[in-house]
Amino acid sequence: MPQHDAPNPVNDVRGRGFSARATLADAVRWIDARTAPLPGETVPLAAAAGRVLAVDVAAPVDRPAADRATRDGVAVRAEETLGAGAYAPVLLMAGAATPVAAGQPLPPGADAVLPVEAVQASPLGVEVLAALAVGDGVERRGEEARAGAPLLPAGRVLRPQDVGLLAALGLDGVAVVRRPWVRVLVVGGPRDGGPDVGPDVGPDVNGPLLAALVARDGGLAEVRGPLPADRAALAAALAEPGADVVLVCGRTGVGEDDVAPLALADAGTLAIHGVALRPGDSAGLGLAGAVPAVLLPGEPAACLATYDLLGGRTVRRCAGLDGRPPYTVVRRIAARKLVSEIGTAELYRVRLTADGGVEPLASAAVPGLAAAARADGFVLIPAESEGVAPGAETNVWLYDPSPNALC
Amino acid sequence: MPQHDAPNPVNDVRGRGFSARATLADAVRWIDARTAPLPGETVPLAAAAGRVLAVDVAAPVDRPAADRATRDGVAVRAEETLGAGAYAPVLLMAGAATPVAAGQPLPPGADAVLPVEAVQASPLGVEVLAALAVGDGVERRGEEARAGAPLLPAGRVLRPQDVGLLAALGLDGVAVVRRPWVRVLVVGGPRDGGPDVGPDVGPDVNGPLLAALVARDGGLAEVRGPLPADRAALAAALAEPGADVVLVCGRTGVGEDDVAPLALADAGTLAIHGVALRPGDSAGLGLAGAVPAVLLPGEPAACLATYDLLGGRTVRRCAGLDGRPPYTVVRRIAARKLVSEIGTAELYRVRLTADGGVEPLASAAVPGLAAAARADGFVLIPAESEGVAPGAETNVWLYDPSPNALC
């Protein structure tokens, strides 16, 4: 749960640069110490798929509630079919052979269900063409779940079939972790209007980007901006109550208008400013009041990288999800060298090759989202590594789900 | 696109059983021949993530529109920094060194950007502490994308970062494949009310299950039911216009009230009834008018399996998605034998073991959704296989995304 850190003096890096940066591991630890799943709320089953279960769910009663048929056919006592076969039919009188449909409870006395194909009508009753053992074609009471048996654990991301299972238990609502309310403050506009225009023209990229990312990670995004780079106004927006997480995007660097870190210090605590991660080395962390706040650089590639590793971690953990980026990780052989500076984690956008390898498309220094669009995913080289040698195996985080479906 | 098959005589299997079943491969081919992405519709960017792009998107203009700084610092001519170092500062007069923020266009004449840390103020201008090459700290015009360069292909499932990229192009809407409207007709109720009650009591499991599955696969589900097992009423509901896909769940078997196949024949064509797949061997396919219709067995485990392999394939292909179940596939070593009958595809619900293997939790014969809740995924044994021997490698379809995230 959020906790209030002691205020620390603000190191204003504007015009001076960073004297030191926190490690990515330190930043992750800071987040993990201050985030936990939000309390539960009850939602109807129709809205439950994909939500995170807030409590353990056990079977309230035996399922099924009685022995029942697992197929359409004829319910019998198995011992009465002894010796029956396609060329040796056994006659059962009408009362000893009751038609049942799959799912129906067995009539009293029956302990097996002949499939339709193993029965033929006869004037006196039915002829049985196959011998059965006790329990053939039958699901026993409590076989799916005994009353009290654990079915779904708290923390589970509910699958569609879990929703069906909850419906089978007779529930019409379920307690799930509340979605975090994520205030996204996009500060300043893009600066790519060309040499003849001011710095703050052109479309906002980070607002739509972060809205989609927060929604993906189970948060409810409230995007504001682009906002002016106004320290006092930004501090007020940070301090405003109601948010579970605040993301500030833009104006995190060492330029004169980079007021985001100062505004966060004004609104609470600036715990970390500068992370040894590329792209994204001007990222920051702190508390706005008691609410975790993450400073994301405004350059879109850096915004994406720091969101996935820090901002999204904060959102996902409050949402009850795994803090790691929601990407499948695969092991691949590097087709080319990926170099990295010792002391800094570096993120390469990469492409999977046809022969099962991976190759870099864009280093950490390449800005913009076009490289991420061309990429299949990324390789994150830890701070303690000089990089990945050609022919060495490395983890690849894949942006798309299920790229390796095989059949 | 849907096409109308010639009507074929209906083989009423009620009370007689199936004389033959189609292979799963035939059923898949039938679906693939009759489904294609629906036409496009324009949606705002805020609603675009996760949708399927209907058209190729290219860069309308060079991105960036001008050479620009990739870092906060001081824009200079690289040649004027020649020989500069921490112990050999080079003095630049104020006019030759212009402060820039990351993202800002370079001033005329500048071709490199010194980081803030490599500059110190001096009474006459600035002292430069590092030598630069032309282009250091600069992103060139068109480096992210040249005007006309392809950025995102039709068929792409839009990632959050793609939405950011589209915003960067100045778009506020995008053409995506229309979501299929999926009418779900749940026929009959569950039959597990216990021996002292009728067959059609208890909660509906398949309605909530299918609503969640269809939403997952990009469809808009309209769930009706539980409906009575009334052939004429069901045929009318199948034939009603407005749906892109119809799923009928329940009453597909060989019991007297299994009217779903007959109703589909009445509403158009029953092309396939009976698929050599367990669970789910009473599944069917056909056309309601010209609309693809899939018959799903009412037993929930069979409903889930046949939805994933047949119903969902129909929905996903109309939605512009890959027809395969949206599960990551991994290769694992079978810890125990998985047996299967030649001629029938069998689906085992399985669990990944701690040592990297896979073991069966429930065979195709185990009904209900509790096994799927305990399972990590499933192994589908093809019809031509007798099963998987212990120690052999097999494909595992994983229900949850990203279970193998590593860091």
Coordinates of N, CA and C in Angstrom, one line a residue, chain B residues 169-260:
Chain B
L169 N 1.0 10.8 -36.8 CA 0.7 11.1 -38.2 C -0.4 12.1 -38.4
G170 N -1.0 12.6 -37.3 CA -2.0 13.6 -37.4 C -3.4 13.0 -37.6
L171 N -3.5 11.7 -37.5 CA -4.9 11.1 -37.7 C -5.6 11.2 -36.4
D172 N -6.9 11.3 -36.5 CA -7.7 11.1 -35.3 C -8.7 10.0 -35.4
G173 N -8.7 9.3 -36.5 CA -9.5 8.1 -36.7 C -8.8 7.2 -37.6
V174 N -9.3 5.9 -37.7 CA -8.6 4.9 -38.5 C -9.6 3.9 -38.9
A175 N -9.4 3.3 -40.1 CA -10.3 2.3 -40.6 C -9.9 0.9 -40.1
V176 N -10.9 0.3 -39.4 CA -10.6 -1.0 -38.8 C -11.7 -1.9 -39.3
V177 N -11.4 -3.2 -39.2 CA -12.4 -4.2 -39.6 C -13.6 -4.2 -38.6
R178 N -14.8 -4.1 -39.2 CA -16.0 -4.1 -38.3 C -16.1 -5.3 -37.4
R179 N -16.5 -5.1 -36.2 CA -16.7 -6.3 -35.3 C -17.9 -7.1 -35.8
P180 N -17.7 -8.4 -35.8 CA -18.9 -9.3 -36.2 C -19.9 -9.3 -35.1
W181 N -21.2 -9.2 -35.5 CA -22.3 -9.3 -34.6 C -22.6 -10.8 -34.5
V182 N -22.5 -11.3 -33.3 CA -22.6 -12.7 -33.1 C -23.9 -13.0 -32.3
R183 N -24.8 -13.7 -32.9 CA -26.0 -14.1 -32.2 C -25.8 -15.4 -31.5
V184 N -26.0 -15.5 -30.2 CA -25.7 -16.7 -29.5 C -27.1 -17.2 -29.0
L185 N -27.5 -18.3 -29.5 CA -28.8 -18.9 -29.1 C -28.5 -20.1 -28.2
V186 N -28.7 -19.9 -26.9 CA -28.5 -21.0 -25.9 C -29.8 -21.7 -25.8
V187 N -29.8 -23.0 -26.2 CA -31.0 -23.8 -26.3 C -31.1 -24.8 -25.1
G188 N -32.2 -24.7 -24.4 CA -32.4 -25.7 -23.3 C -31.5 -25.2 -22.1
G189 N -31.8 -25.7 -21.0 CA -31.0 -25.3 -19.8 C -30.2 -26.5 -19.4
P190 N -29.4 -26.3 -18.3 CA -28.6 -27.4 -17.8 C -29.6 -28.5 -17.3
R191 N -29.0 -29.6 -17.2 CA -29.8 -30.8 -16.7 C -29.3 -31.4 -15.4
D192 N -28.7 -30.5 -14.6 CA -28.1 -31.0 -13.4 C -28.8 -30.6 -12.1
G193 N -30.1 -30.5 -12.2 CA -30.8 -30.0 -11.0 C -31.0 -31.1 -9.9
G194 N -30.5 -32.3 -10.2 CA -30.7 -33.3 -9.2 C -31.9 -34.2 -9.6
P195 N -31.9 -35.4 -8.9 CA -32.9 -36.4 -9.4 C -34.4 -35.9 -9.1
D196 N -34.6 -35.0 -8.2 CA -35.9 -34.7 -7.9 C -36.5 -33.5 -8.6
V197 N -35.8 -33.0 -9.6 CA -36.3 -31.8 -10.3 C -36.2 -32.1 -11.8
G198 N -36.8 -31.3 -12.6 CA -36.8 -31.5 -14.1 C -35.4 -31.3 -14.7
P199 N -35.3 -31.5 -16.0 CA -34.0 -31.4 -16.6 C -33.5 -30.0 -16.9
D200 N -34.4 -29.0 -16.9 CA -34.0 -27.7 -17.4 C -34.0 -26.7 -16.2
V201 N -33.4 -27.0 -15.1 CA -33.3 -26.1 -14.0 C -31.8 -25.8 -13.8
G202 N -31.5 -24.8 -13.0 CA -30.2 -24.5 -12.6 C -29.7 -23.4 -13.5
P203 N -28.5 -22.8 -13.1 CA -28.1 -21.6 -13.8 C -27.6 -21.9 -15.2
D204 N -27.7 -21.0 -16.1 CA -27.1 -21.1 -17.5 C -25.6 -20.8 -17.4
V205 N -24.9 -21.8 -17.8 CA -23.4 -21.7 -17.8 C -22.9 -21.2 -19.2
N206 N -23.5 -21.7 -20.3 CA -23.0 -21.4 -21.6 C -23.2 -20.0 -22.1
G207 N -24.3 -19.3 -21.6 CA -24.5 -18.0 -22.0 C -23.4 -17.1 -21.6
P208 N -23.1 -17.0 -20.2 CA -21.9 -16.2 -19.8 C -20.6 -16.7 -20.4
L209 N -20.4 -18.0 -20.5 CA -19.2 -18.5 -21.1 C -19.0 -17.9 -22.5
L210 N -20.0 -18.1 -23.4 CA -19.9 -17.7 -24.8 C -19.8 -16.2 -24.9
A211 N -20.5 -15.4 -24.1 CA -20.5 -14.0 -24.1 C -19.0 -13.5 -23.9
A212 N -18.3 -14.1 -22.9 CA -17.0 -13.7 -22.6 C -16.0 -14.2 -23.8
L213 N -16.3 -15.3 -24.3 CA -15.4 -15.8 -25.4 C -15.6 -15.0 -26.7
V214 N -16.8 -14.7 -27.0 CA -17.0 -13.9 -28.2 C -16.4 -12.5 -28.1
A215 N -16.5 -11.9 -26.9 CA -15.9 -10.6 -26.7 C -14.4 -10.7 -26.8
R216 N -13.8 -11.7 -26.2 CA -12.4 -11.9 -26.3 C -11.9 -11.9 -27.8
D217 N -12.7 -12.5 -28.6 CA -12.3 -12.7 -30.0 C -12.8 -11.6 -30.9
G218 N -13.2 -10.5 -30.4 CA -13.5 -9.3 -31.2 C -14.9 -9.2 -31.7
G219 N -15.8 -10.1 -31.2 CA -17.1 -10.1 -31.7 C -18.0 -9.3 -30.7
L220 N -19.2 -8.9 -31.2 CA -20.2 -8.3 -30.3 C -21.3 -9.4 -30.1
A221 N -21.4 -9.9 -28.9 CA -22.3 -11.0 -28.6 C -23.7 -10.5 -28.2
E222 N -24.6 -11.1 -28.9 CA -26.0 -10.9 -28.5 C -26.5 -12.3 -28.0
V223 N -26.6 -12.5 -26.7 CA -26.9 -13.8 -26.1 C -28.4 -13.9 -25.8
R224 N -29.0 -14.9 -26.3 CA -30.4 -15.2 -26.1 C -30.6 -16.5 -25.4
G225 N -31.5 -16.6 -24.4 CA -31.8 -17.9 -23.8 C -31.6 -17.9 -22.4
P226 N -31.7 -19.0 -21.8 CA -32.0 -20.3 -22.4 C -33.4 -20.3 -23.1
L227 N -33.3 -20.9 -24.3 CA -34.5 -20.9 -25.2 C -35.1 -22.4 -25.1
P228 N -36.4 -22.5 -25.3 CA -36.9 -23.9 -25.3 C -36.4 -24.6 -26.5
A229 N -36.4 -25.9 -26.4 CA -35.9 -26.8 -27.5 C -37.0 -26.9 -28.5
D230 N -37.3 -25.8 -29.2 CA -38.5 -25.7 -30.1 C -37.9 -25.5 -31.5
R231 N -38.0 -26.5 -32.4 CA -37.4 -26.5 -33.7 C -37.8 -25.3 -34.5
A232 N -39.1 -25.0 -34.6 CA -39.6 -23.9 -35.4 C -39.1 -22.5 -34.9
A233 N -39.2 -22.3 -33.6 CA -38.8 -21.1 -33.0 C -37.3 -20.9 -33.2
L234 N -36.5 -22.0 -33.0 CA -35.1 -21.9 -33.2 C -34.7 -21.6 -34.6
A235 N -35.4 -22.2 -35.6 CA -35.1 -21.9 -37.0 C -35.4 -20.4 -37.3
A236 N -36.5 -19.9 -36.7 CA -36.8 -18.5 -36.9 C -35.7 -17.6 -36.4
A237 N -35.2 -17.9 -35.2 CA -34.1 -17.1 -34.5 C -32.8 -17.2 -35.4
L238 N -32.6 -18.4 -35.9 CA -31.4 -18.6 -36.8 C -31.5 -17.7 -38.1
A239 N -32.7 -17.6 -38.6 CA -32.9 -17.0 -39.9 C -33.1 -15.5 -39.8
E240 N -33.3 -15.0 -38.6 CA -33.5 -13.5 -38.4 C -32.3 -12.8 -38.9
P241 N -32.5 -11.7 -39.7 CA -31.4 -11.0 -40.2 C -30.6 -10.2 -39.2
G242 N -29.4 -9.7 -39.5 CA -28.7 -8.8 -38.7 C -27.4 -9.4 -38.1
A243 N -27.3 -10.8 -38.1 CA -26.1 -11.4 -37.5 C -25.0 -11.6 -38.6
D244 N -23.8 -11.6 -38.2 CA -22.7 -12.0 -39.1 C -22.3 -13.4 -38.8
V245 N -22.6 -13.9 -37.6 CA -22.3 -15.3 -37.2 C -23.4 -15.7 -36.3
V246 N -23.9 -16.9 -36.4 CA -24.8 -17.4 -35.3 C -24.2 -18.6 -34.7
L247 N -24.2 -18.6 -33.4 CA -23.8 -19.8 -32.6 C -25.0 -20.4 -31.9
V248 N -25.3 -21.6 -32.1 CA -26.3 -22.3 -31.3 C -25.7 -23.2 -30.3
C249 N -26.0 -23.1 -29.1 CA -25.4 -23.9 -28.1 C -26.4 -24.8 -27.4
G250 N -26.2 -26.1 -27.5 CA -27.1 -27.0 -26.8 C -28.0 -27.7 -27.7
R251 N -28.4 -28.9 -27.3 CA -29.4 -29.7 -28.1 C -28.9 -30.0 -29.5
T252 N -27.6 -30.5 -29.5 CA -27.0 -30.9 -30.8 C -26.8 -32.4 -30.9
G253 N -27.3 -33.1 -29.9 CA -26.9 -34.5 -29.8 C -27.9 -35.4 -30.5
V254 N -28.1 -36.6 -29.9 CA -28.9 -37.7 -30.5 C -30.1 -38.0 -29.6
G255 N -30.4 -37.1 -28.6 CA -31.6 -37.2 -27.9 C -32.9 -36.7 -28.6
E256 N -34.1 -37.0 -28.0 CA -35.3 -36.6 -28.7 C -35.4 -35.1 -28.8
D257 N -34.9 -34.4 -27.8 CA -35.1 -32.9 -27.9 C -33.9 -32.2 -28.5
D258 N -33.1 -32.9 -29.2 CA -31.9 -32.3 -29.8 C -32.3 -31.8 -31.2
V259 N -32.9 -30.6 -31.2 CA -33.5 -30.0 -32.4 C -32.6 -29.0 -33.1
A260 N -31.4 -28.7 -32.5 CA -30.6 -27.7 -33.1 C -30.2 -28.0 -34.6

